[in-house]
Coordinates of C-alpha atoms and ligand atoms in Angstrom, one line a residue:
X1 CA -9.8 -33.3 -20.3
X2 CA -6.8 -32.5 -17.8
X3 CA -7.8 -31.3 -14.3
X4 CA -6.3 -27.7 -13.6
X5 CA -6.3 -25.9 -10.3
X6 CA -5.8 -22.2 -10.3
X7 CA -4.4 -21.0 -7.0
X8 CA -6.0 -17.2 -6.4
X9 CA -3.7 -14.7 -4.9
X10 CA -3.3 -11.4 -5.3
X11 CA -4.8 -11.8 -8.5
X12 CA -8.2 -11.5 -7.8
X13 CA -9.7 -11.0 -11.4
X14 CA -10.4 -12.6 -14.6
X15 CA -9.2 -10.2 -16.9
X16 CA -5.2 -10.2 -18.0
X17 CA -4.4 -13.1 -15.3
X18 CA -2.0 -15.1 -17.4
X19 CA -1.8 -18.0 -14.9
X20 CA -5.9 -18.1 -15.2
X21 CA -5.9 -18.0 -18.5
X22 CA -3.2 -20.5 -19.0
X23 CA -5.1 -22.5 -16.8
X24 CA -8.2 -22.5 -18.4
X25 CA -7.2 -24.8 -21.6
X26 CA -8.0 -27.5 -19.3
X27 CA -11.0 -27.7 -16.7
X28 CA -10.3 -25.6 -13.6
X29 CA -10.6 -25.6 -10.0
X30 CA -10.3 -22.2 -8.6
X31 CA -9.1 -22.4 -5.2
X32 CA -8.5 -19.1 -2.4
X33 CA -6.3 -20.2 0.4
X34 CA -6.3 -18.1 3.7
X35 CA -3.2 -19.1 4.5
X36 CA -2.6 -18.9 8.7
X37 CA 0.5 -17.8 8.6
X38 CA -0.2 -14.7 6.0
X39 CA -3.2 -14.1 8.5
X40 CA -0.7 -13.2 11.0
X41 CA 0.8 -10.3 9.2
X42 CA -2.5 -8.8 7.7
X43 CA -4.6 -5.9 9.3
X44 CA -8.1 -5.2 9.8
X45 CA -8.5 -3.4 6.9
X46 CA -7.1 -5.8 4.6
X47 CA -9.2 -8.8 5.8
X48 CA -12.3 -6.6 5.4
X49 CA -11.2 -5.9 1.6
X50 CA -10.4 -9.6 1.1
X51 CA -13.5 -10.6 2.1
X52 CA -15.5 -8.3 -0.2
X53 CA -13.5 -8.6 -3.1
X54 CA -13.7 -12.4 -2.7
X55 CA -16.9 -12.6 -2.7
X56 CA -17.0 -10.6 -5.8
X57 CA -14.8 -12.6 -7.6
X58 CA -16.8 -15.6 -6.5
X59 CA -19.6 -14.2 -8.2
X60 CA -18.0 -13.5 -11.2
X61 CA -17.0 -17.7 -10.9
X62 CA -20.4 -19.0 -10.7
X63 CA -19.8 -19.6 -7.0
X64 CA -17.6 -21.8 -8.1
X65 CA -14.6 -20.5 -6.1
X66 CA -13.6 -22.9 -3.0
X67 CA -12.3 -21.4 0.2
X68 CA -9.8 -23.1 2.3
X69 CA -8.2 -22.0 5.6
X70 CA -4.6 -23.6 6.6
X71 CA -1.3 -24.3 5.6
X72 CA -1.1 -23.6 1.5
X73 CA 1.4 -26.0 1.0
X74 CA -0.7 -28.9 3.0
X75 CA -4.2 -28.0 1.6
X76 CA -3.1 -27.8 -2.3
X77 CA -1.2 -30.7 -1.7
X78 CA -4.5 -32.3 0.0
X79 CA -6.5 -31.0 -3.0
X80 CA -4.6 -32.4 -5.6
X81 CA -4.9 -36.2 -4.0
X82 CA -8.7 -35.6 -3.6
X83 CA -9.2 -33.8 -6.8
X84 CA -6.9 -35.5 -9.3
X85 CA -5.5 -33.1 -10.4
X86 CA -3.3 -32.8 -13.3
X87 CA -1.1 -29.6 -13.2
X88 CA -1.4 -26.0 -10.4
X89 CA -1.1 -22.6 -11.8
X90 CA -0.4 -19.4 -10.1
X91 CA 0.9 -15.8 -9.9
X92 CA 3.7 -15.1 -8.1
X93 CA 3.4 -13.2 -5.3
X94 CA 6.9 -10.7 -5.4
X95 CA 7.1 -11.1 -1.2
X96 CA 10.6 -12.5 0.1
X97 CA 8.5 -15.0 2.6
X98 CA 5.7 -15.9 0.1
X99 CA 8.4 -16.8 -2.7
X100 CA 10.4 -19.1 -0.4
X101 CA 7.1 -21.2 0.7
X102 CA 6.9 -21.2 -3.1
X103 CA 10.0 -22.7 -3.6
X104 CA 8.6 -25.6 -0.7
X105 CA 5.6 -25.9 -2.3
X106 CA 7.7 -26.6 -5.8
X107 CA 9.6 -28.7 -3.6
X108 CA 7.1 -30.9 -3.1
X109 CA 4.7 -31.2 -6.2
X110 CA 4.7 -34.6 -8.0
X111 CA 2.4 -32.8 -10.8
X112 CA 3.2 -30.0 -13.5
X113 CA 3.3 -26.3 -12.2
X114 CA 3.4 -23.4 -14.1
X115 CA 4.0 -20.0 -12.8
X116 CA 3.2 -16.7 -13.9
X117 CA 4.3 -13.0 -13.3
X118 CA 0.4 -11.1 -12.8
X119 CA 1.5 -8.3 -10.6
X120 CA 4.7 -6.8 -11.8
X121 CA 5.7 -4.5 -15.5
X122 CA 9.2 -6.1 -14.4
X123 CA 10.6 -8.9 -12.7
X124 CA 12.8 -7.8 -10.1
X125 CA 15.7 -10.4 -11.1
X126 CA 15.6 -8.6 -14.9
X127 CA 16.5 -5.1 -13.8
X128 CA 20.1 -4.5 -12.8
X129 CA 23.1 -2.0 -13.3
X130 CA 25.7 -2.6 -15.9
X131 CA 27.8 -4.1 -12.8
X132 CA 25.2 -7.0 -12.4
X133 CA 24.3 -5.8 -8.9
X134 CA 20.5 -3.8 -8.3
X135 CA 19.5 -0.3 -8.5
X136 CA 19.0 1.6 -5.4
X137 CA 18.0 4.7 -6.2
X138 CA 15.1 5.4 -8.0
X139 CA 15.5 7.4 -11.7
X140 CA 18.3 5.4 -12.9
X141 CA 16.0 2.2 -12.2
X142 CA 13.1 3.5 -13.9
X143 CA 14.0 5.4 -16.7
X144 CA 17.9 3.5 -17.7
X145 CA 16.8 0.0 -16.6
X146 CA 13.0 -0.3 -17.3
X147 CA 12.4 2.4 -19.8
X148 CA 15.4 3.1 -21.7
X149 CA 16.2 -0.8 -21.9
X150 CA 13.4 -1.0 -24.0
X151 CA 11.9 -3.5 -21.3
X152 CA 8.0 -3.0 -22.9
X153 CA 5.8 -4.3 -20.3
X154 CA 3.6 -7.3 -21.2
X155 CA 0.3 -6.1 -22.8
X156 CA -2.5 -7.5 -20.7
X157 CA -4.7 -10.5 -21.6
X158 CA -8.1 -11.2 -22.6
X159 CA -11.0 -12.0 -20.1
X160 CA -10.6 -15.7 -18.8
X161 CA -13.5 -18.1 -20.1
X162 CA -13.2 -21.5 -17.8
X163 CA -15.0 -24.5 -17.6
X164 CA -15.1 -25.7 -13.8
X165 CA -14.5 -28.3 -11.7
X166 CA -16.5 -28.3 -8.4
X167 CA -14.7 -29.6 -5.4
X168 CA -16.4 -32.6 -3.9
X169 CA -16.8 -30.2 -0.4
X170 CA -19.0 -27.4 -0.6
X171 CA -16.8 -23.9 1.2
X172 CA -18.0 -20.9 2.0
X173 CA -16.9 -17.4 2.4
X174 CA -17.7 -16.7 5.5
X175 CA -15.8 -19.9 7.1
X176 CA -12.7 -17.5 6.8
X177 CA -14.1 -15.5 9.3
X178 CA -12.3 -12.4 7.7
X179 CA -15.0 -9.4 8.0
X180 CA -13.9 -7.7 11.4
X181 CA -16.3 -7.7 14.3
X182 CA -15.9 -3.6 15.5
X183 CA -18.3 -1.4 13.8
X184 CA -15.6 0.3 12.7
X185 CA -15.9 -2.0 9.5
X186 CA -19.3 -0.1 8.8
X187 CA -17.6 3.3 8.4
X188 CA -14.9 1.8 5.8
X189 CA -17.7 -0.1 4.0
X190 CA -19.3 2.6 3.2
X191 CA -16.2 4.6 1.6
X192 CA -15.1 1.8 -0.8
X193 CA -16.6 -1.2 -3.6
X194 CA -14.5 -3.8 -3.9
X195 CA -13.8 -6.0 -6.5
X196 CA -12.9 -5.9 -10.4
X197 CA -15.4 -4.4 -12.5
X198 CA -15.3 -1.5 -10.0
X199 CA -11.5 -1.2 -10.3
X200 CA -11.5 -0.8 -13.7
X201 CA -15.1 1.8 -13.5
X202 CA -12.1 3.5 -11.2
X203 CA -9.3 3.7 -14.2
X204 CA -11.4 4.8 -16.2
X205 CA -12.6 8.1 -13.9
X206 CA -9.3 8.4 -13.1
X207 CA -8.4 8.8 -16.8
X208 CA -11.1 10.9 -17.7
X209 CA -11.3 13.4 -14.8
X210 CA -8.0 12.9 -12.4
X211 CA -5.1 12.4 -14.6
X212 CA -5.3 16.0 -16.9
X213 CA -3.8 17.4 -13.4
X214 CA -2.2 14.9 -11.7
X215 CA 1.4 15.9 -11.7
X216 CA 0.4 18.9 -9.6
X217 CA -2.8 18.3 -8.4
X218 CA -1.5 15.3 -6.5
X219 CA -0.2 17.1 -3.6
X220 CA -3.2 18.2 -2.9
X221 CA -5.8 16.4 -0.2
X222 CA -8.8 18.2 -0.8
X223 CA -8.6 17.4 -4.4
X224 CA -9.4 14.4 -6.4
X225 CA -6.4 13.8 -8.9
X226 CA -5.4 11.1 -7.8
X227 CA -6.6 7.3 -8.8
X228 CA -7.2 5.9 -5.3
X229 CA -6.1 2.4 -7.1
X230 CA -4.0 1.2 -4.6
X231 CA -6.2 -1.2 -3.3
X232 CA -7.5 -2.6 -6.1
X233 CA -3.9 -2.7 -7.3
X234 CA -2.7 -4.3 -4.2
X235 CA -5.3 -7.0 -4.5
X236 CA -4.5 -7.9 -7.8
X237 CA -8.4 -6.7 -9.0
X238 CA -6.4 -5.4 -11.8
X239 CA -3.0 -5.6 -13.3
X240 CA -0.5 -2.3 -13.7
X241 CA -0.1 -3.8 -17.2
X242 CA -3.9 -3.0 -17.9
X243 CA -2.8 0.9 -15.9
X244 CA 0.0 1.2 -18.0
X245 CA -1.4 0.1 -21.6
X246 CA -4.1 2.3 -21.2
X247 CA -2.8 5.1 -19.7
X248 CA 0.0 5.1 -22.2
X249 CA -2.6 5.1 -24.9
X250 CA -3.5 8.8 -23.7
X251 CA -0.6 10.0 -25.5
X252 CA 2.7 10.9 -23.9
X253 CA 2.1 14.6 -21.5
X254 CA 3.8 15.6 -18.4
X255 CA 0.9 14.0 -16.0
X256 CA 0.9 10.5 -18.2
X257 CA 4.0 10.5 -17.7
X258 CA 4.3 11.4 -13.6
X259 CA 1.2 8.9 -13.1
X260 CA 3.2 6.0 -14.9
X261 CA 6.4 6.6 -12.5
X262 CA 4.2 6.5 -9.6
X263 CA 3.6 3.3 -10.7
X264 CA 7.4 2.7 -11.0
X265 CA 7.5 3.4 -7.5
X266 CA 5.7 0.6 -6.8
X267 CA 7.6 -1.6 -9.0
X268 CA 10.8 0.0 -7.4
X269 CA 9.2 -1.1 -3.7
X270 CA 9.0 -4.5 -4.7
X271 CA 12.4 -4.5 -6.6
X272 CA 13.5 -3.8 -3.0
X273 CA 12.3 -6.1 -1.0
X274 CA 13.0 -8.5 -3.7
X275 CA 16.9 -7.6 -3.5
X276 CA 17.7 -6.1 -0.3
X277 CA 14.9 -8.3 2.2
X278 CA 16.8 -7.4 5.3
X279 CA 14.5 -4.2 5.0
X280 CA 11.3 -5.5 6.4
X281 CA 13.3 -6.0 9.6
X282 CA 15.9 -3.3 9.5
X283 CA 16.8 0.0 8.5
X284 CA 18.1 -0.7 4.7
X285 CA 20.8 2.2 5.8
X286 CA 22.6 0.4 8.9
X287 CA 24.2 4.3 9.5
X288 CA 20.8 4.2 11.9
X289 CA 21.3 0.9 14.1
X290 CA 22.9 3.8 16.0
X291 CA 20.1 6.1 16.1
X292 CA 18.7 7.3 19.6
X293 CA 15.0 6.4 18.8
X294 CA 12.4 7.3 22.2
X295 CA 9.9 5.3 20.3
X296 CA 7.7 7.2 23.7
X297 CA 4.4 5.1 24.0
X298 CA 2.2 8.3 24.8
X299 CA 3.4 9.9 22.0
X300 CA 2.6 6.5 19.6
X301 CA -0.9 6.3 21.1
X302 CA -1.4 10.3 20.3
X303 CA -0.4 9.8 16.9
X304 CA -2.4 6.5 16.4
X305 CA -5.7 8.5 17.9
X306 CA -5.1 11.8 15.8
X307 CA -4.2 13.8 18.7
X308 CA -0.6 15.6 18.3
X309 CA -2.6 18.8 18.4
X310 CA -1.2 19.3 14.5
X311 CA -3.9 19.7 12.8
X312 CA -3.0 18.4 9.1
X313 CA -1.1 15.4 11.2
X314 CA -4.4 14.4 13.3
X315 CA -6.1 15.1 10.1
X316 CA -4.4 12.1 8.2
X317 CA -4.8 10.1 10.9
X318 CA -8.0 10.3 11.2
X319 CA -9.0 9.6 7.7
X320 CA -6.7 6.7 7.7
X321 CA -9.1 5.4 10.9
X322 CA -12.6 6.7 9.2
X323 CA -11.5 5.5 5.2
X324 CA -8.8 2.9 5.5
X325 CA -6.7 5.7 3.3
X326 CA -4.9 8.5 3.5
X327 CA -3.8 10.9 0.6
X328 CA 0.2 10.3 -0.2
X329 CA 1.0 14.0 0.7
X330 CA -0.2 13.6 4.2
X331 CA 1.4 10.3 4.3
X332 CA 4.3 11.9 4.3
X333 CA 3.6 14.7 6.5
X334 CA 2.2 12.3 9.6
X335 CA 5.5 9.8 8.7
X336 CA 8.1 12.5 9.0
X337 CA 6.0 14.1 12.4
X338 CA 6.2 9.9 13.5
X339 CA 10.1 9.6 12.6
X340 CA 11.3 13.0 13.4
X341 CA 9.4 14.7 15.7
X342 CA 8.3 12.5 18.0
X343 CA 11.4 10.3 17.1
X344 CA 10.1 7.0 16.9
X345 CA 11.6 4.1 14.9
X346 CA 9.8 3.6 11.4
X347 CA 8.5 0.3 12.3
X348 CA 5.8 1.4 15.0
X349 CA 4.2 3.9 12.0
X350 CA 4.5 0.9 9.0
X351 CA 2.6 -1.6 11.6
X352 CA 0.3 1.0 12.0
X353 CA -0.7 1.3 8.3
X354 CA -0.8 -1.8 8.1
X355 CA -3.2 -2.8 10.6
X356 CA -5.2 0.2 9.1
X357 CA -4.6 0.6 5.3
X358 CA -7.0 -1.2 2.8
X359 CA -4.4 -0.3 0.6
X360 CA -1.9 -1.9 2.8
X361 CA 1.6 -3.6 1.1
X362 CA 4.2 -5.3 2.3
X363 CA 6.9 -3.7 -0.4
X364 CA 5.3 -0.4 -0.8
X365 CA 4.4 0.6 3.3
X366 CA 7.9 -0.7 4.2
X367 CA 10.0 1.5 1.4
X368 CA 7.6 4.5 2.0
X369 CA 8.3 4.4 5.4
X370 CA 12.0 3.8 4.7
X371 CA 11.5 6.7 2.7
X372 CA 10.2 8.6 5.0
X373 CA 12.4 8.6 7.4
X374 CA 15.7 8.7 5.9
X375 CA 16.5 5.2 6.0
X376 CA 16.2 3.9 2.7
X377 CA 17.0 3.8 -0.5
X378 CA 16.8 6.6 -2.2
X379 CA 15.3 8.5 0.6
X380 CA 13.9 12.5 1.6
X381 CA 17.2 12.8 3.7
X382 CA 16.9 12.8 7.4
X383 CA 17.8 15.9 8.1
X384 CA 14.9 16.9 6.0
X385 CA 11.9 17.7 8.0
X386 CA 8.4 18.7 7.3
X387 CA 7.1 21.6 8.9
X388 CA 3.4 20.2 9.7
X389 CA 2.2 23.9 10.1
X390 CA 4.1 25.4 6.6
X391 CA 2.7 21.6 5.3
X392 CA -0.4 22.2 6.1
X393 CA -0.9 25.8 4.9
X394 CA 0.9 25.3 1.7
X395 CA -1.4 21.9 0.8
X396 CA -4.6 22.8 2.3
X397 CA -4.7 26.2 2.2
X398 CA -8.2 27.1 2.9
X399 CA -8.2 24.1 5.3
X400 CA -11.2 21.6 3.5
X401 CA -9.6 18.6 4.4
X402 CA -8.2 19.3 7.9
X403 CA -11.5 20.9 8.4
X404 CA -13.4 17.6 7.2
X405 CA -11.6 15.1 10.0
X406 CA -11.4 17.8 12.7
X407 CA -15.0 19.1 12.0
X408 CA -13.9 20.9 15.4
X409 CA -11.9 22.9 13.7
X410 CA -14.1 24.4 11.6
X411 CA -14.8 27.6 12.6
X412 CA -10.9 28.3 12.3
X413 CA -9.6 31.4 10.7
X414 CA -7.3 29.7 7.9
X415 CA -4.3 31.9 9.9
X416 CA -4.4 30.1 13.0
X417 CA -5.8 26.5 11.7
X418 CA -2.6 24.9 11.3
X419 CA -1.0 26.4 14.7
X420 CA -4.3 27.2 17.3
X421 CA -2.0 27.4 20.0
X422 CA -0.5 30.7 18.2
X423 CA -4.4 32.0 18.0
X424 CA -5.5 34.5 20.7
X425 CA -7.9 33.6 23.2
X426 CA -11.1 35.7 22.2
X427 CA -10.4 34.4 18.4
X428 CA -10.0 30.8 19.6
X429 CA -13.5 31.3 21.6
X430 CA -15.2 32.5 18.8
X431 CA -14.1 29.4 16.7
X432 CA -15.6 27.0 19.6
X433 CA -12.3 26.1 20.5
X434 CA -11.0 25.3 23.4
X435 CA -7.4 24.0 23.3
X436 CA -6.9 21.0 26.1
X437 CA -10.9 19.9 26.0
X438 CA -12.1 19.7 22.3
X439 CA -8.3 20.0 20.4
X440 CA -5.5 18.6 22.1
X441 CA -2.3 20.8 22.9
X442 CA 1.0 20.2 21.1
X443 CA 2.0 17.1 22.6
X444 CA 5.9 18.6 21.4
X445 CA 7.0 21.8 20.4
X446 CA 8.0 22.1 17.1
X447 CA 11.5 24.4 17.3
X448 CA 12.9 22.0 20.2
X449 CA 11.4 18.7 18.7
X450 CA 13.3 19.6 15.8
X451 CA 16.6 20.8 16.9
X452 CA 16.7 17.3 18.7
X453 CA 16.0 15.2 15.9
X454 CA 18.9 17.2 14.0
X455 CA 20.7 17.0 17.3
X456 CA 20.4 12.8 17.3
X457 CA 21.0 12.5 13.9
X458 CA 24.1 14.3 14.7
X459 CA 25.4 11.7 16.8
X460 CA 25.0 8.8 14.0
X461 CA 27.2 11.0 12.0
X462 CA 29.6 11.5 14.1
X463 CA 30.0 7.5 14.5
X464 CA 30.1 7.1 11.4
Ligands
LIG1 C1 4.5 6.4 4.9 C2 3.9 5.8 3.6 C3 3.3 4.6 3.6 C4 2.7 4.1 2.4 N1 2.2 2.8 2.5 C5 1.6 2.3 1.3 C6 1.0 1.0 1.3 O1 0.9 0.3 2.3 N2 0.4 0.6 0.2 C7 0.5 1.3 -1.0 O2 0.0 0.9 -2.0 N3 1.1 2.5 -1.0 C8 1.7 3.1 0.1 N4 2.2 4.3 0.1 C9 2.4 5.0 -1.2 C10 1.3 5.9 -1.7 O3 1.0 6.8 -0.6 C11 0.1 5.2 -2.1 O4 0.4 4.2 -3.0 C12 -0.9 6.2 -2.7 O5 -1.2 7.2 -1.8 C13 -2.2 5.5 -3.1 O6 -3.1 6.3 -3.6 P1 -3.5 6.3 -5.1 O7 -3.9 5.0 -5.6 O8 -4.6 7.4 -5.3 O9 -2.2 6.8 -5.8 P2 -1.9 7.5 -7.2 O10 -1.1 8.7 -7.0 O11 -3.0 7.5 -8.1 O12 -0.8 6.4 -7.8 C14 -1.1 5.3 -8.6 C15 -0.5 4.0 -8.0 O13 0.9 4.1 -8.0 C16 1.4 3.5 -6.9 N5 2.1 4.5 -6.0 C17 1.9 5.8 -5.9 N6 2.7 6.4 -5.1 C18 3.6 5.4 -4.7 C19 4.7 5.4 -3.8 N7 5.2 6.6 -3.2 N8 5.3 4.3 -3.5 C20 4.9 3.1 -4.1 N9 3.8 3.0 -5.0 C21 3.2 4.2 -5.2 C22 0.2 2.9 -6.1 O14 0.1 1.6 -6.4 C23 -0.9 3.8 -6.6 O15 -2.1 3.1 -6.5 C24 2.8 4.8 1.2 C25 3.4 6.1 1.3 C26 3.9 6.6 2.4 C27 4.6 8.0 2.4

C-alpha cells in the first residue's frame, strides 16, 4: 500500500474534505503543522479555537493526528524522508502568503502532490468580467459571474474512512502551546464548542429556527437569526459547499436566498485578496494614501476597552472581549465610530478583531473593514456615517443587548440609553448612573466629530 500524508489546514473535518478523501485510497498520515510564521499573525482567540477544535478532530482520528511546530515546508519535507512517504495531499488555503509558500513547498517536493479546493464554492482565478480582468463590486460578481454562469458549486463529499499510519514520534496537543494563559480564555470557553459535529448540530438550528427570518432579523443583536458559523466556517469544521447544498435544499425564499449571498460575501473577500493582495497592506482605494487619519492612541485604547461613552459602540466591544464575537450590525456600527469618528486608519480596528475574533479571517476582517470605511471595493461610501445613537435606537430598541454588556446601564429609560449625556440629572440618578465614574463621557462629540470626518474627506477630494 502507498504511504499518504494529509496535511490539515483549515480543513479541520472528515466530512466533504476532498484532499482527505482523495488521500485515503492509500494509508494516511494526518499531520497539523503550527506553522511559526502563521503564529505571528494569529490572535488569542484563534489559538484558543485551534486548540479545541484540534483536539476534536484528533479524537475523531483515533489520536492518530501528529502535531508539529516549525517551518511547514522543512517539517513535511522532514516527514516525508522519515515516513516514506509516497505522495502529500492538501487544501488550499485562498491566502496570498500561504499560496506562495505553497508554490515553495511545490518547488521542492520530489514526491506526487495533489491539491484540492475545500474552502471555496469558487476559485477565485474562475470568476472574471467579460474583459478578462476581476469583479470589484459585489452583485455583478455574485449573481452574473457565480450564479448566472451556471458555476454550480461542488456538492460536498462523503465522510472520510482512513486507515492510518502512525508516525514513529509520539506528538501531543499541548506541545503547541496554543491555549492562552489569561483567564480571559475561561469566559470565551464557556460561550463556544468547537469542532465538527457541533458545526454541523449549528446548521442545522440555524436552518430550523434562524433562517425563516434571516433577511430582516439579521440586523438585529438581541436576536438569534443569525448562524454564528463563522468560526466553524473559518476553521474549515465544515465546508460552504455542505451550507450551500443544504440550505439550497430549503427551497428558493427571500431569506435562503439573502443567507446564501452572505456567504458570497465571503467568497467575494477571498476573491479579493486573491486579485487585488496589496489590500492587506493598503487602502484598495489609493484616493485615501491622502487621508488625514489622527489614528489618536487614547481614543484606540477607549474603543479597545468599550469606553467611547456610546453605548451600542462599548456594547460591541465588549462582547467581542467577553464572546470572541460580535453581531455583524454592530460590527459595522463600532467600525464606522473607529474610521470616522474617532478617525483612525482601518488597520488599528482589523488588528484588533483579529487579536480578538474566534471568527477571525484574513480575507473577510480585511474587506469588512475596507468596507467599512470607505476604502474598498464596493464599499458604504465614506461620507456615509452611522449615527451610533439613531443605530442604536433603531437596532436595539428596547436596549437587551446594550443593556446585557453595560449591565450599568440597565436601569436606563430606553430615551436616554443610547445618549445619557442628553438625560437629566435626577433621571440619570435614579438609573444608578453616574456619567464620568460608572459610564464614561463622550470621549467626542458627535455633530463636530462628524463635520470633521466630512471636513477630511473633503480634502482627499479636492486632490483628487
Ligand atoms: C468590521 C468587520 C469585520 C469583520 N471581520 C470578520 C472576520 O474576521 N471573520 C468573518 O468571518 N467575518 C467577519 N466579518 C463579517 C461578518 O460580520 C461575520 O462573518 C458575521 O457576523 C459572522 O456571524 P454569522 O456566522 O452569524 O453570520 P451569518 O449572518 O449567519 O452569515 C453566514 C456566513 O456568511 C459569511 N458572512 C456573513 N456576512 C459576511 C460579510 N459581511 N463578509 C464576509 N462574509 C460574511 C460568514 O462566513 C458567516 O459565517 C466582519 C464584518 C465587519 C463589518
Amino acid at each position: 500500500m502507498m504511504r499518504s500524508l494529509h496535511w490539515f489546514r483549515n480543513d479541520l473535518r472528515l466530512t466533504d474534505n476532498p484532499a482527505l478523501i482523495a488521500a485515503s485510497e492509500n494509508d494516511v498520515l494526518p499531520v497539523y503543522i503550527l506553522d511559526s510564521e502563521d503564529l505571528k499573525d494569529m490572535g488569542q482567540a484563534s489559538k484558543l479555537w485551534l486548540h479545541h477544535s484540534l483536539n476534536q478532530l484528533n479524537e475523531s482520528l483515533e489520536g492518530k493526528l501528529h502535531f508539529i511546530q516549525g517551518d511547514s515546508i522543512n517539517e513535511i519535507r522532514k516527514l516525508i524522508d522519515s515516513e516514506q512517504i509516497d505522495a502529500i495531499y492538501w487544501n488550499r488555503v485562498f491566502e496570498p502568503k500561504k499560496r506562495s509558500k505553497d508554490n515553495d513547498l511545490i518547488k521542492s517536493l520530489e514526491i506526487d502532490y495533489h491539491i484540492f479546493n475545500g474552502s471555496l464554492l469558487w476559485e477565485p482565478e474562475s470568476i472574471l468580467k467579460d474583459d478578462g480582468t476581476p469583479y470589484k463590486v459585489f452583485t455583478p460578481f455574485y449573481r452574473k459571474g457565480c450564479i448566472k454562469a451556471g458555476k454550480t458549486p461542488r456538492e460536498p463529499l462523503s465522510k472520510a474512512k482512513l486507515n492510518f499510519i502512525s508516525a514513529q514520534d509520539q506528538t501531543s496537543l499541548d506541545e503547541l502551546n496554543l491555549l492562552p494563559v489569561h483567564p480571559w480564555k475561561k469566559k470565551i470557553e464557556s460561550k463556544w464548542e468547537m469542532g465538527e459535529d457541533t458545526a454541523m448540530k449549528r446548521l442545522d438550528d440555524f436552518l430550523e429556527n434562524g433562517i425563516q427570518n434571516y433577511k430582516e432579523g439579521r440586523n438585529y443583536p438581541a436576536k438569534s437569526f443569525v448562524s454564528r458559523l463563522s468560526p466553524h466556517l473559518h476553521f474549515g469544521e465544515l465546508s460552504p459547499n455542505q451550507i450551500w447544498f443544504k440550505t439550497r435544499a430549503m427551497g428558493d425564499d427571500k431569506n435562503i436566498d439573502h443567507f446564501c449571498s452572505e456567504l458570497g460575501w465571503r467568497e467575494f473577500s477571498h476573491y479579493l485578496i486573491h486579485h487585488f493582495s496589496f489590500m492587506l497592506k493598503e487602502n484598495l482605494n489609493s484616493n485615501f494614501d491622502a487621508f488625514p487619519w489622527e489614528n489618536n492612541a487614547d481614543f484606540i485604547q477607549s474603543w479597545k476597552l468599550g469606553e467611547t461613552g456610546y453605548p451600542i459602540v462599548d456594547a460591541g466591544m465588549k462582547e467581542l472581549w467577553e464572546t470572541g464575537y460580535m453581531h455583524n450590525r454592530v460590527r459595522m456600527i463600532v467600525g464606522s465610530f473607529l474610521v470616522k469618528n474617532l478617525l483612525t486608519h482601518w488597520s488599528y480596528g482589523r488588528d484588533w478583531f483579529n487579536e480578538c475574533l474566534v471568527d477571525a479571517d484574513l480575507a473577510n476582517n480585511t474587506a469588512s473593514w475596507q468596507w467599512v470605511a470607505g476604502t474598498g471595493a464596493d464599499a458604504a461610501p465614506y461620507f456615509r456615517i452611522f449615527n451610533p445613537v439613531k443605530q442604536g435606537q433603531d437596532f436595539d430598541k428596547d436596549g437587551e443587548y446594550t443593556k446585557k454588556y453595560l449591565p450599568q446601564l440597565s436601569k436606563m429609560p430606553d430615551k436616554y440609553l443610547f445618549n445619557p449625556w442628553e438625560a437629566p440629572k435626577e433621571l440619570l440618578a435614579d438609573a444608578g448612573v453616574k456619567l464620568g465614574e460608572n459610564y464614561p463621557h463622550p470621549i467626542v462629540e458627535l455633530k463636530s466629530s462628524r463635520e470633521n470626518a466630512l471636513a477630511s474627506f473633503d480634502q482627499i477630494k479636492k486632490k483628487k
